[in-house]
CSV table of C-alpha atoms in Angstrom, one decimal:
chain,number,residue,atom,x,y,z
T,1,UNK,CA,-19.5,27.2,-13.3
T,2,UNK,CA,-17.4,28.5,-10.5
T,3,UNK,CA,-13.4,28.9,-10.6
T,4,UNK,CA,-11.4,26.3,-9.2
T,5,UNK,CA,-10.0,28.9,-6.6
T,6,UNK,CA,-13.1,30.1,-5.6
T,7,UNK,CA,-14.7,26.1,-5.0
T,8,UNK,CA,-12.1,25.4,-2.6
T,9,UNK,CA,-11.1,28.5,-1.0
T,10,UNK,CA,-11.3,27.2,2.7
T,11,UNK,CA,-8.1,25.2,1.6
T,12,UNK,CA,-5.8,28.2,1.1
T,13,UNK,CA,-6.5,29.9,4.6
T,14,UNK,CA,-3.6,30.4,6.4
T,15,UNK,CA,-2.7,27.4,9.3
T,16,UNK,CA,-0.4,24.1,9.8
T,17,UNK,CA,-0.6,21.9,6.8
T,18,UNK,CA,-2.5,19.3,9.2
T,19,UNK,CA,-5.6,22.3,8.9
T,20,UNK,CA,-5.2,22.6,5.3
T,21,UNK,CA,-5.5,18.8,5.1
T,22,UNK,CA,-8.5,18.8,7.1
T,23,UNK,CA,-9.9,21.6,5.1
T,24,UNK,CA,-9.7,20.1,1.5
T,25,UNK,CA,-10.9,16.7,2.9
T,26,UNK,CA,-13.9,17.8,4.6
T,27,UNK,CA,-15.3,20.4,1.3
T,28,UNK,CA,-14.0,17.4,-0.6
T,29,UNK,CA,-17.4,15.7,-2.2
T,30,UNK,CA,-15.3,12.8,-2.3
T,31,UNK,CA,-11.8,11.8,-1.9
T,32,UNK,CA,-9.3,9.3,-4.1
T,33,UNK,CA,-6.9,8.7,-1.7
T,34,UNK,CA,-3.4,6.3,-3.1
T,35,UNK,CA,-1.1,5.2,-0.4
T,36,UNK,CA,2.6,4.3,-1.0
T,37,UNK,CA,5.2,2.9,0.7
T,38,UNK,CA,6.1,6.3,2.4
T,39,UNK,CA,3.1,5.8,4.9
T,40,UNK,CA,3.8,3.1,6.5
T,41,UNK,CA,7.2,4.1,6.9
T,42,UNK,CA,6.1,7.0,8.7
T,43,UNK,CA,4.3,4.9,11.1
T,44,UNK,CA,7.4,3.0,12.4
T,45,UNK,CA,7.2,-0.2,9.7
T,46,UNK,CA,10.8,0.0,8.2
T,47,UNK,CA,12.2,-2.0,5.8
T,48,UNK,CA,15.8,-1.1,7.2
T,49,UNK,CA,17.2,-0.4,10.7
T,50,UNK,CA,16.5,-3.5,13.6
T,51,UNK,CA,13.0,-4.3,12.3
T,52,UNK,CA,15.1,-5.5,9.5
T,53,UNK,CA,18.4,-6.6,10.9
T,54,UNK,CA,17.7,-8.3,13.8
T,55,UNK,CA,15.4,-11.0,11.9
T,56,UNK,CA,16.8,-11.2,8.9
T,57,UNK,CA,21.3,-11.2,10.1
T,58,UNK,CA,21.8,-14.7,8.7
T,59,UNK,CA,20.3,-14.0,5.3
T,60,UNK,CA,21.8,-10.3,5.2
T,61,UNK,CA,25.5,-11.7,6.5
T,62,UNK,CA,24.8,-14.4,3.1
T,63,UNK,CA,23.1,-12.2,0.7
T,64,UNK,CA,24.6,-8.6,1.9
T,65,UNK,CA,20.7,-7.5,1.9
T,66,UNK,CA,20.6,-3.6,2.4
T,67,UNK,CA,16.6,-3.9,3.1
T,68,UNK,CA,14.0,-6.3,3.8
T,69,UNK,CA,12.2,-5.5,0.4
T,70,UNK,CA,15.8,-6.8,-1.9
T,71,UNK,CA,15.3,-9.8,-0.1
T,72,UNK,CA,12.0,-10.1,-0.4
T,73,UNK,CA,12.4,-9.8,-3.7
T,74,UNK,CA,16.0,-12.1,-4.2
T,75,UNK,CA,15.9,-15.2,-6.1
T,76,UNK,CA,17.2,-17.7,-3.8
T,77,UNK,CA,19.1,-21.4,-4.5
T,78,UNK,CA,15.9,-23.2,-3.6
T,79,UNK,CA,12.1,-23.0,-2.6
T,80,UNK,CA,13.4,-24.3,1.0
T,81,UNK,CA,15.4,-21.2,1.0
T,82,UNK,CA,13.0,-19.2,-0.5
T,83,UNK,CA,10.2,-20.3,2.3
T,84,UNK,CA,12.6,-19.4,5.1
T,85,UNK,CA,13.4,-15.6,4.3
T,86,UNK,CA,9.8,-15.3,2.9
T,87,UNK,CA,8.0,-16.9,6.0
T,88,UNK,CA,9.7,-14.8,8.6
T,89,UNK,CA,8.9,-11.7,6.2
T,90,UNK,CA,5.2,-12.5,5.9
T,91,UNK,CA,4.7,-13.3,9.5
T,92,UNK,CA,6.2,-9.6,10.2
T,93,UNK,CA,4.7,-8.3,7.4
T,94,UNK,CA,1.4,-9.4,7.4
T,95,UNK,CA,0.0,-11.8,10.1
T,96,UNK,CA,1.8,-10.5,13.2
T,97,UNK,CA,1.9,-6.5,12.0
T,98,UNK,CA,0.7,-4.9,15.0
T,99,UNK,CA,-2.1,-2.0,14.4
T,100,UNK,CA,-0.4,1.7,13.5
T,101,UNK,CA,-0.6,4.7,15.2
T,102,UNK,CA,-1.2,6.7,12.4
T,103,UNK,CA,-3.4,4.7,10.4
T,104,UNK,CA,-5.6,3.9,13.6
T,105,UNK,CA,-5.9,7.9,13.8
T,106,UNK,CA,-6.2,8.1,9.6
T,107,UNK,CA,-9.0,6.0,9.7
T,108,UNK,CA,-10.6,7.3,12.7
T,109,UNK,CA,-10.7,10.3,11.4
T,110,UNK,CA,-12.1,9.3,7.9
T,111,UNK,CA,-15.1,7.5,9.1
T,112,UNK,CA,-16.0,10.3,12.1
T,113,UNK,CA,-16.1,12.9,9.9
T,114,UNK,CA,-18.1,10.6,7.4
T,115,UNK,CA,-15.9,11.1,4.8
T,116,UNK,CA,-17.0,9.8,0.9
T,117,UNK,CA,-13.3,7.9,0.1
T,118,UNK,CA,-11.9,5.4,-1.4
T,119,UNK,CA,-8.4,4.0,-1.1
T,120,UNK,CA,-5.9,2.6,-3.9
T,121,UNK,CA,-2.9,0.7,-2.2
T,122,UNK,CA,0.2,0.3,-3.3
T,123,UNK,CA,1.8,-1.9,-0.5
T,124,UNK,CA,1.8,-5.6,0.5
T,125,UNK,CA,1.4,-5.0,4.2
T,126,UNK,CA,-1.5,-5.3,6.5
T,127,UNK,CA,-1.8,-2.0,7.8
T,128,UNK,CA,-5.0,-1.1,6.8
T,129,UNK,CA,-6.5,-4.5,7.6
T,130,UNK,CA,-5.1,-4.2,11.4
T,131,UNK,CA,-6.5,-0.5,11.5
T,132,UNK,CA,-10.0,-1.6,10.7
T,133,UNK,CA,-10.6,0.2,7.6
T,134,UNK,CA,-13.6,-0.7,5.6
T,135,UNK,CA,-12.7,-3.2,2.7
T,136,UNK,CA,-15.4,-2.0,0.6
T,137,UNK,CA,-13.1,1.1,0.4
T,138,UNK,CA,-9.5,-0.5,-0.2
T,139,UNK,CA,-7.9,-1.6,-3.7
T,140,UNK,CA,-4.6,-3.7,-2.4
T,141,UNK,CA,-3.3,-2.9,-6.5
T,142,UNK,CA,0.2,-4.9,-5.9
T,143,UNK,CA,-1.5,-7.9,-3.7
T,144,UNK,CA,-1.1,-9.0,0.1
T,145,UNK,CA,1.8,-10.5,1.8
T,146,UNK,CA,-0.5,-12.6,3.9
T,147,UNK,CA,-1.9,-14.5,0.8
T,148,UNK,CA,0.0,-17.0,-1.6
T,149,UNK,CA,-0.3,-17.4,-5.4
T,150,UNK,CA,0.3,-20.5,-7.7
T,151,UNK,CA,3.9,-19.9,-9.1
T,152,UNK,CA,2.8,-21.0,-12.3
T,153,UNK,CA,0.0,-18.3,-12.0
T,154,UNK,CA,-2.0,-21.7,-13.2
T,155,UNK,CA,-5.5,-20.4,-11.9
T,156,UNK,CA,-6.5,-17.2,-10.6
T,157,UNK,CA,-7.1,-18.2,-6.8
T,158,UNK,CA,-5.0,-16.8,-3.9
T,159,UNK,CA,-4.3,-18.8,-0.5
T,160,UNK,CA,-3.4,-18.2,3.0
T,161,UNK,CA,-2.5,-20.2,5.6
T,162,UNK,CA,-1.2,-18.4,8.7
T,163,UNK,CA,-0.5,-21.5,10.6
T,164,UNK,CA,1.5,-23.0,8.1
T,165,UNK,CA,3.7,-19.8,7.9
T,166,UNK,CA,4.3,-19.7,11.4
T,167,UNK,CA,4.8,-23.1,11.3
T,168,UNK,CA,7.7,-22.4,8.9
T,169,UNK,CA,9.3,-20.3,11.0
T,170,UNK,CA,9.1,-22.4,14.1
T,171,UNK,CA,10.9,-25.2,12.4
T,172,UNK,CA,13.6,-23.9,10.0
T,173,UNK,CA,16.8,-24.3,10.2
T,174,UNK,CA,20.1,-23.0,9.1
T,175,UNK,CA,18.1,-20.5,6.8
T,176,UNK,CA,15.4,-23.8,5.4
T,177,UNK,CA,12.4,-25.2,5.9
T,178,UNK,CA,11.6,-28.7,6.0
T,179,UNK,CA,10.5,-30.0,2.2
T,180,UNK,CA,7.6,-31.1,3.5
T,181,UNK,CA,6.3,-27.6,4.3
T,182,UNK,CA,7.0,-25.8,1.2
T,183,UNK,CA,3.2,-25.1,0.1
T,184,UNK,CA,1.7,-26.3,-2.7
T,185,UNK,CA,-0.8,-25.4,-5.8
T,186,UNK,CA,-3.5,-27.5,-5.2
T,187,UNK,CA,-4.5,-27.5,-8.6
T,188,UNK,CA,-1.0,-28.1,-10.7
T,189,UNK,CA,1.4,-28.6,-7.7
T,190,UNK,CA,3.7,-26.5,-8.4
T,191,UNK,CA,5.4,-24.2,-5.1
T,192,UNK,CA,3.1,-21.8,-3.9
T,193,UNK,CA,4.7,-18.4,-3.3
T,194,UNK,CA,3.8,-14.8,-1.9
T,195,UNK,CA,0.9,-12.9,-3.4
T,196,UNK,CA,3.1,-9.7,-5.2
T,197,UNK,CA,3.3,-8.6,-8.6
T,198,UNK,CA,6.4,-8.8,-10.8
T,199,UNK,CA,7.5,-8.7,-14.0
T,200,UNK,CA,6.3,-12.0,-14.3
T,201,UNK,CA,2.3,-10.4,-13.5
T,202,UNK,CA,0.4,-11.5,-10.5
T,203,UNK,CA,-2.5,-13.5,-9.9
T,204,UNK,CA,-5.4,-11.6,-9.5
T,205,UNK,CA,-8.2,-13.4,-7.7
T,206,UNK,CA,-11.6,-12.8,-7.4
T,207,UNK,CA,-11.2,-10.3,-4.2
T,208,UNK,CA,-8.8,-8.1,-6.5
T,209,UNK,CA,-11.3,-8.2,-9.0
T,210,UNK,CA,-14.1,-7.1,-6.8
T,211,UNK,CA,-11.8,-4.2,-5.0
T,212,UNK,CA,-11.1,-2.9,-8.3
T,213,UNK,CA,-14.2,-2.5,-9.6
T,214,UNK,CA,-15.6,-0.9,-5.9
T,215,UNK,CA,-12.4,1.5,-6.6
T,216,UNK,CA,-13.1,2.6,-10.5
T,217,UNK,CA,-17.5,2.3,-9.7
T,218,UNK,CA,-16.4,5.0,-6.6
T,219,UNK,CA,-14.2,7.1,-9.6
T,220,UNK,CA,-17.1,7.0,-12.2
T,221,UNK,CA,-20.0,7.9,-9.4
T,222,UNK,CA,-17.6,11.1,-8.7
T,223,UNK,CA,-16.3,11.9,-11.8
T,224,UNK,CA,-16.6,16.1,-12.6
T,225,UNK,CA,-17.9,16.2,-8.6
T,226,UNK,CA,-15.3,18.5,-6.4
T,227,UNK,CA,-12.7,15.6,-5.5
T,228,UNK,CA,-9.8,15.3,-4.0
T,229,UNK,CA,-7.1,13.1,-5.0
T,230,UNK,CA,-4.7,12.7,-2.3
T,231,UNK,CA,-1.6,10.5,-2.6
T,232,UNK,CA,0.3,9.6,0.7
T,233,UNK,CA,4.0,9.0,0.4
T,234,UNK,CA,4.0,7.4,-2.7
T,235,UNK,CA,7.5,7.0,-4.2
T,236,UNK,CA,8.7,6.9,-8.2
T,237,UNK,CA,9.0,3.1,-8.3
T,238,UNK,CA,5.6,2.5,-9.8
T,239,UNK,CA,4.0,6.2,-10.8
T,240,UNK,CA,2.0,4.6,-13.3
T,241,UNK,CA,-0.3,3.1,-10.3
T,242,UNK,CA,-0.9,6.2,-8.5
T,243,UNK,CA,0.7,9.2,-9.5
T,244,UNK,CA,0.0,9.4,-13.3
T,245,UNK,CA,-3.4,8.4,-13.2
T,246,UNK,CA,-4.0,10.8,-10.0
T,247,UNK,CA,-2.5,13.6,-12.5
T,248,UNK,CA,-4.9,12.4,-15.2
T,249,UNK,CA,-8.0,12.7,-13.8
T,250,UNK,CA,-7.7,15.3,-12.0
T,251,UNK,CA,-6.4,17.3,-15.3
T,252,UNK,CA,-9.9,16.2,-17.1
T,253,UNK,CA,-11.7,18.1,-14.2
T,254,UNK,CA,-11.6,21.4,-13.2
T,255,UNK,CA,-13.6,21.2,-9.8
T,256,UNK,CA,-11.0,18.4,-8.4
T,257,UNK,CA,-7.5,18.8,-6.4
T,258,UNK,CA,-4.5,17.2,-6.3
T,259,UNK,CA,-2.6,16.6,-3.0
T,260,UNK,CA,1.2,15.4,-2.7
T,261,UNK,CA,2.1,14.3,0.7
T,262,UNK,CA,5.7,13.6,0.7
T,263,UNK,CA,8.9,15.0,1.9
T,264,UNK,CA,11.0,14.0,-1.3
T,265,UNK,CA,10.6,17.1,-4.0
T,266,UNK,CA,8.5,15.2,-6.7
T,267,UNK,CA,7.7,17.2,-9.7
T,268,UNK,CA,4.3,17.4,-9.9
T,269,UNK,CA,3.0,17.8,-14.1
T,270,UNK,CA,2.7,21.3,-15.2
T,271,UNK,CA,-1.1,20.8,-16.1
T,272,UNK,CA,-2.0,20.2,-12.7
T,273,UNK,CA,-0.2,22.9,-10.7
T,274,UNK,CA,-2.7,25.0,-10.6
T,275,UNK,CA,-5.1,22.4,-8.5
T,276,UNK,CA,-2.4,21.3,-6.7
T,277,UNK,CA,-1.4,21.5,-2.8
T,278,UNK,CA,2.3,19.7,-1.8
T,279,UNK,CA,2.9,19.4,1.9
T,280,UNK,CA,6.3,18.8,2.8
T,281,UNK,CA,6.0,18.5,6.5
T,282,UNK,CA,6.6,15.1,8.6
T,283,UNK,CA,3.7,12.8,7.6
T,284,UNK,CA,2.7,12.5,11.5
T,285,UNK,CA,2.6,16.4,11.9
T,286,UNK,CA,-0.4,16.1,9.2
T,287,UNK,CA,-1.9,13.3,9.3
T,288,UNK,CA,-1.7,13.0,13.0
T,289,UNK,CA,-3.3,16.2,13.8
T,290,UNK,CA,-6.1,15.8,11.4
């Protein structure tokens, strides 16, 4: 069996990081590619700044929020309260998210250069649904924004309802919504609320179930193949999604490669560095030139 070094050796020419990017993904035979919240930052979607302030300044001068994501996460006095923050967040998040630069050009470039590759996703948002990617290929691991789940995770079904959220929105006032349009389970009637996971679990539904086994049948067809496993501004919040398991398989096999995209100095595990590329420059730089 060849070395390691000598399988990808294109990789290591000398170039921006964009062309070693490009290298490594096109002798990929495949590609594992794990997206966190650092890529959809890059693309102008901020949790913080005026995307955050400007719709969110009654619950921030209330709350003292220091990012959309602490209140999205808040516990709040009531389910009418609850509604009103969550309803403008999903409605930014999710319905009304406008398609990204750089995904546009990620996925563009995926699918012209006919790339094998499949996608784990660590964010609520609808990026990749508004850039057209295939959803055969995407595993949305932490659940949509868009959908809503049984608070009493009393059945495993997921809803959505975009003209009731905007509906929300449109008629709340002084940071509630009316009673009457705080969603219900329509199996136990308890308050509906947004589709995330917590340290209370999430409900998985039948479409989580069918990404994830597309995701680990893509893993197994590969497995001992030359792949890369390329993460994408994935943070330390949840490495056990990503990260760790990225670091795992491509540990049990010699002929893949591990990729950090991220700014932030990670470690990456000893047993890996060896197979492992970290590029450091501005995610639009490489991505964007691919």
């Amino acid at each position: 069996m060849k070395q390691t070094t000598e399988i990808w050796r294109t990789a290591q020419q000398s170039g921006t990081e964009a062309d070693r990017l490009r290298s490594l993904i096109t002798e990929a035979d495949a590609t594992v590619i794990g997206i966190g919240a650092g890529m959809p930052a890059a693309d102008g979607f901020m949790y913080t700044g005026p995307r955050f302030e400007k719709p969110f300044a009654d619950f921030i001068e209330k709350y003292h929020f220091y990012d959309m994501l602490q209140g999205f996460l808040a516990d709040f006095e009531d389910w009418s309260e609850y509604w009103a923050f969550e309803s403008r967040f999903v409605l930014l998040n999710g319905i009304e998210q406008p398609e990204g630069k750089l995904y546009h050009h990620f996925q563009q470039f995926l699918d012209g250069q006919k790339v094998n590759y499949t996608i784990i996703n660590t964010n609520g948002d609808n990026t990749l649904e508004k850039a057209h990617f295939d959803r055969d290929r995407v595993f949305n691991y932490q659940g949509q924004y868009s959908r809503l789940q049984c608070s009493k995770f009393c059945t495993p079904v997921t809803y959505r309802n975009d003209d009731l959220i905007r509906q929300m929105v449109r008629d709340q006032r002084n940071m509630r919504v009316p009673e009457d349009l705080i969603p219900r389970c329509p199996n136990c009637g308890a308050p509906l609320e947004v589709n995330k996971r917590t340290d209370a679990g999430m409900v998985e539904d039948a479409e989580w179930h069918r990404e994830s086994t597309l995701y680990h049948q893509f893993i197994d067809k590969w497995a001992g193949k030359k792949v890369l496993f390329l993460e994408i501004g994935v943070g330390n919040t949840t490495p056990w999604i990503i990260r760790q398991p990225f670091w795992r398989m491509t540990s049990q096999n010699p002929n893949a490669r591990y990729v950090m995209v991220n700014q932030k100095d990670y470690q990456i595990l000893e047993a890996v560095q060896n197979q492992s590329f970290r590029l450091t420059q501005d995610m639009n730089d490489i991505i964007g030139n691919l």
